[in-house]
Amino acid sequence: MTHTGLFISFEGIDGAGKSTHIDGLAQAFKAQGRHVTLTREPGGTPLAEKLRDLVLHDAMDPLTEALLIFAARRDHLQHVIEPALARGEVVLCDRFTDATFAYQGSGRGFDLAVLQQLEAWVQHTPNGLRQPDVTVWFELDPQVAAVRLAGARVPDRFEAQPVTFFEKVSQGYAERAGADPQRFVRLDAAQTREAVWQQLLEQLVQQGWLNP
Ligand code: TMP
């Protein structure tokens, strides 16, 4: 049976608890006979993973940060995401461009018009702007996320930011979701892991992306 490619991204502030659900969803799609490409941003290709390492650990100005993230995204789209979608696979991507608007735009205060320009260049396809079909947003109070993250691991340049930074990032996600409500599935990530998982399955089944 042939399928149309499906592109799902997963977003939320650090500590919102995306990872286990992304793995669970990969299993759920595979159990329904779909081929799944599980990937992440920044990263997903050898070059983009090198850029990820720089972005997460080296000091740089906001424009350099945005350019490196979009350079990584370009390589990732060309070598992983677009080919997988063309093969009819389900692409599950841990973060995509909404993270850039939320972290670099709202969090760092970088010019949103410049980000829009970069988005248009990097995600251009012959059929228009490449965007996820669905974006699952794990919404969590930044104070709760901070408690979850405390002492979890050595923080990177983003995880080391204060709660006020994540309040702005959250606001950035809310603005992106408000601008494109059809694409976003919002989950209350303050609930137990099991309850969040049930919300996720229900929403994807209800919208026809996953079979019951
Ligand atoms: P991760 O820890 O969820 O893998 O994400 C890596 C970090 O990179 C996370 O703190 C968010 C940040 N990030 C941005 O600042 N901009 C972006 O465009 C992306 C994709 C991630």
Short mmCIF file of C-alpha atoms and ligand atoms in Angstrom, two decimals:
data_model
loop_
_atom_site.label_atom_id
_atom_site.label_comp_id
_atom_site.label_asym_id
_atom_site.label_seq_id
_atom_site.Cartn_x
_atom_site.Cartn_y
_atom_site.Cartn_z
CA MET A 1 0.00 0.00 0.00
CA THR A 2 1.38 3.43 -0.87
CA HIS A 3 1.13 6.31 1.55
CA THR A 4 1.47 10.04 1.33
CA GLY A 5 4.33 11.40 3.40
CA LEU A 6 3.40 12.81 6.80
CA PHE A 7 5.59 15.38 8.58
CA ILE A 8 5.06 15.83 12.34
CA SER A 9 7.17 18.14 14.49
CA PHE A 10 7.30 18.23 18.31
CA GLU A 11 7.80 21.44 20.23
CA GLY A 12 7.91 22.80 23.75
CA ILE A 13 10.29 24.42 26.19
CA ASP A 14 13.17 22.39 27.60
CA GLY A 15 11.82 19.99 30.26
CA ALA A 16 8.37 19.66 28.67
CA GLY A 17 8.92 15.90 28.20
CA LYS A 18 8.66 15.35 24.43
CA SER A 19 11.20 12.57 23.95
CA THR A 20 9.46 9.47 25.30
CA HIS A 21 6.28 10.37 23.41
CA ILE A 22 8.14 10.78 20.12
CA ASP A 23 9.60 7.28 20.52
CA GLY A 24 6.17 5.91 21.46
CA LEU A 25 4.58 7.48 18.43
CA ALA A 26 7.26 6.00 16.16
CA GLN A 27 6.29 2.56 17.49
CA ALA A 28 2.57 3.30 17.01
CA PHE A 29 3.05 4.30 13.36
CA LYS A 30 5.29 1.30 12.69
CA ALA A 31 2.67 -1.00 14.23
CA GLN A 32 0.26 0.38 11.60
CA GLY A 33 2.66 -0.58 8.80
CA ARG A 34 4.20 2.85 8.22
CA HIS A 35 7.88 3.51 7.62
CA VAL A 36 9.10 6.08 10.12
CA THR A 37 12.03 8.49 9.99
CA LEU A 38 12.84 9.66 13.48
CA THR A 39 14.98 12.78 13.52
CA ARG A 40 15.69 16.05 15.31
CA GLU A 41 16.71 19.69 14.97
CA PRO A 42 19.16 21.18 15.04
CA GLY A 43 20.69 18.01 13.62
CA GLY A 44 19.58 14.94 11.70
CA THR A 45 22.53 14.77 9.25
CA PRO A 46 26.29 14.53 9.91
CA LEU A 47 26.76 18.20 8.95
CA ALA A 48 23.72 19.42 10.87
CA GLU A 49 24.83 17.49 13.98
CA LYS A 50 28.18 19.34 13.84
CA LEU A 51 26.30 22.64 13.60
CA ARG A 52 24.09 21.54 16.53
CA ASP A 53 27.15 21.01 18.67
CA LEU A 54 28.36 24.55 17.89
CA VAL A 55 24.95 26.15 18.50
CA LEU A 56 24.44 24.37 21.84
CA HIS A 57 27.92 24.95 23.25
CA ASP A 58 29.78 27.88 21.63
CA ALA A 59 29.15 31.55 22.40
CA MET A 60 27.90 33.50 19.36
CA ASP A 61 25.74 36.47 18.45
CA PRO A 62 22.02 36.00 17.68
CA LEU A 63 22.39 36.37 13.89
CA THR A 64 25.17 33.75 13.77
CA GLU A 65 22.97 31.46 15.89
CA ALA A 66 19.98 31.89 13.58
CA LEU A 67 22.09 31.38 10.44
CA LEU A 68 23.68 28.19 11.77
CA ILE A 69 20.28 26.79 12.77
CA PHE A 70 18.83 27.51 9.33
CA ALA A 71 21.96 26.13 7.62
CA ALA A 72 21.50 22.91 9.61
CA ARG A 73 17.81 22.90 8.65
CA ARG A 74 18.61 23.26 4.95
CA ASP A 75 20.96 20.27 5.01
CA HIS A 76 18.44 18.25 7.01
CA LEU A 77 15.57 19.06 4.65
CA GLN A 78 17.60 18.22 1.56
CA HIS A 79 19.13 14.98 2.75
CA VAL A 80 16.60 13.51 5.17
CA ILE A 81 13.17 15.15 5.41
CA GLU A 82 12.30 15.75 1.74
CA PRO A 83 13.54 12.31 0.54
CA ALA A 84 11.64 10.54 3.36
CA LEU A 85 8.41 12.43 2.56
CA ALA A 86 8.88 11.63 -1.13
CA ARG A 87 9.07 7.92 -0.17
CA GLY A 88 5.75 8.29 1.67
CA GLU A 89 7.23 7.91 5.15
CA VAL A 90 6.15 9.41 8.45
CA VAL A 91 8.79 11.94 9.51
CA LEU A 92 8.82 12.57 13.27
CA CYS A 93 11.04 15.55 13.94
CA ASP A 94 11.99 16.65 17.46
CA ARG A 95 11.67 20.44 16.90
CA PHE A 96 11.56 22.41 13.66
CA THR A 97 11.18 26.07 12.68
CA ASP A 98 8.64 26.97 15.37
CA ALA A 99 11.54 26.46 17.81
CA THR A 100 13.55 29.09 15.95
CA PHE A 101 10.71 31.61 16.21
CA ALA A 102 10.20 30.74 19.88
CA TYR A 103 13.87 30.54 21.02
CA GLN A 104 15.75 32.91 18.70
CA GLY A 105 12.78 35.19 18.00
CA SER A 106 10.83 35.50 21.25
CA GLY A 107 13.50 34.17 23.64
CA ARG A 108 16.54 36.04 22.33
CA GLY A 109 14.51 38.90 20.86
CA PHE A 110 15.88 38.40 17.34
CA ASP A 111 14.08 40.15 14.45
CA LEU A 112 11.07 38.01 13.42
CA ALA A 113 11.03 39.51 9.90
CA VAL A 114 14.59 38.22 9.32
CA LEU A 115 13.55 34.77 10.59
CA GLN A 116 10.59 34.82 8.21
CA GLN A 117 12.94 35.62 5.33
CA LEU A 118 15.28 32.77 6.28
CA GLU A 119 12.31 30.43 6.67
CA ALA A 120 11.11 31.35 3.17
CA TRP A 121 14.55 30.71 1.62
CA VAL A 122 15.37 27.51 3.46
CA GLN A 123 11.96 25.82 3.34
CA HIS A 124 11.10 26.78 -0.22
CA THR A 125 9.93 23.87 -2.39
CA PRO A 126 8.40 23.83 -5.88
CA ASN A 127 5.04 23.30 -4.11
CA GLY A 128 5.41 26.18 -1.67
CA LEU A 129 6.80 26.57 1.82
CA ARG A 130 7.62 23.27 3.54
CA GLN A 131 5.99 23.15 6.96
CA PRO A 132 5.04 20.22 9.18
CA ASP A 133 1.55 18.79 8.54
CA VAL A 134 1.12 18.65 12.30
CA THR A 135 3.01 20.28 15.16
CA VAL A 136 2.54 18.74 18.59
CA TRP A 137 3.13 21.42 21.21
CA PHE A 138 3.87 20.19 24.74
CA GLU A 139 2.77 23.20 26.74
CA LEU A 140 4.21 23.46 30.25
CA ASP A 141 4.55 26.24 32.82
CA PRO A 142 8.23 27.36 32.73
CA GLN A 143 8.39 27.16 36.55
CA VAL A 144 7.38 23.49 36.44
CA ALA A 145 9.84 22.82 33.61
CA ALA A 146 12.65 24.44 35.65
CA VAL A 147 11.98 22.10 38.57
CA ARG A 148 11.97 19.09 36.23
CA LEU A 149 15.26 20.15 34.62
CA ALA A 150 17.12 21.04 37.82
CA GLY A 151 20.10 18.75 38.20
CA ALA A 152 18.99 16.50 35.35
CA ARG A 153 22.20 16.94 33.33
CA VAL A 154 24.89 19.48 32.49
CA PRO A 155 22.86 22.27 30.87
CA ASP A 156 23.57 23.50 27.31
CA ARG A 157 23.41 27.19 26.28
CA PHE A 158 19.60 27.09 26.21
CA GLU A 159 18.90 24.90 29.24
CA ALA A 160 21.13 27.25 31.27
CA GLN A 161 18.79 30.19 30.62
CA PRO A 162 16.64 31.63 33.44
CA VAL A 163 12.89 31.02 33.78
CA THR A 164 12.20 34.48 32.31
CA PHE A 165 13.78 33.32 29.02
CA PHE A 166 11.46 30.29 28.89
CA GLU A 167 8.45 32.49 29.65
CA LYS A 168 9.29 34.41 26.47
CA VAL A 169 9.87 31.17 24.54
CA SER A 170 6.45 29.91 25.70
CA GLN A 171 4.88 33.14 24.54
CA GLY A 172 6.60 32.64 21.18
CA TYR A 173 5.09 29.17 20.83
CA ALA A 174 1.66 30.54 21.75
CA GLU A 175 1.98 33.16 19.01
CA ARG A 176 3.01 30.59 16.38
CA ALA A 177 0.13 28.31 17.45
CA GLY A 178 -2.30 31.22 17.34
CA ALA A 179 -1.17 32.12 13.82
CA ASP A 180 -1.63 28.56 12.51
CA PRO A 181 -4.21 26.82 14.74
CA GLN A 182 -5.00 24.09 12.18
CA ARG A 183 -1.44 22.79 12.28
CA PHE A 184 -0.97 22.78 16.06
CA VAL A 185 -2.03 20.07 18.49
CA ARG A 186 -1.67 21.50 21.99
CA LEU A 187 -1.05 19.11 24.89
CA ASP A 188 -1.16 19.92 28.59
CA ALA A 189 2.30 18.62 29.48
CA ALA A 190 1.80 19.19 33.23
CA GLN A 191 -0.22 15.98 33.43
CA THR A 192 1.25 12.52 34.08
CA ARG A 193 3.21 10.89 31.27
CA GLU A 194 0.36 8.42 30.68
CA ALA A 195 -2.26 11.18 30.51
CA VAL A 196 -0.14 13.19 28.05
CA TRP A 197 0.28 10.06 25.91
CA GLN A 198 -3.49 9.47 25.89
CA GLN A 199 -4.11 13.11 24.88
CA LEU A 200 -1.60 12.75 22.06
CA LEU A 201 -3.13 9.55 20.68
CA GLU A 202 -6.68 10.88 20.95
CA GLN A 203 -5.86 14.07 19.09
CA LEU A 204 -3.96 12.35 16.28
CA VAL A 205 -6.71 9.76 15.82
CA GLN A 206 -9.42 12.43 15.96
CA GLN A 207 -7.67 14.43 13.24
CA GLY A 208 -7.22 11.33 11.08
CA TRP A 209 -3.40 11.18 11.19
CA LEU A 210 -3.27 7.88 13.09
CA ASN A 211 -5.64 4.91 12.81
CA PRO A 212 -7.58 4.05 16.02
P1 TMP B 1 16.56 19.55 22.35
O1 TMP B 1 17.25 19.62 23.68
O2 TMP B 1 15.08 19.46 22.46
O3 TMP B 1 17.16 18.54 21.42
O4 TMP B 1 16.81 20.97 21.63
C1 TMP B 1 18.05 21.53 21.59
C2 TMP B 1 18.02 22.96 22.02
O5 TMP B 1 18.10 23.78 20.85
C3 TMP B 1 16.79 23.39 22.79
O6 TMP B 1 17.22 24.06 23.95
C4 TMP B 1 16.10 24.36 21.87
C5 TMP B 1 17.20 24.86 20.96
N1 TMP B 1 16.75 25.22 19.61
C6 TMP B 1 16.74 26.55 19.25
O7 TMP B 1 17.12 27.41 20.04
N2 TMP B 1 16.30 26.88 17.99
C7 TMP B 1 15.89 25.95 17.09
O8 TMP B 1 15.50 26.30 15.97
C8 TMP B 1 15.90 24.57 17.48
C9 TMP B 1 15.45 23.53 16.51
C10 TMP B 1 16.32 24.25 18.76
#
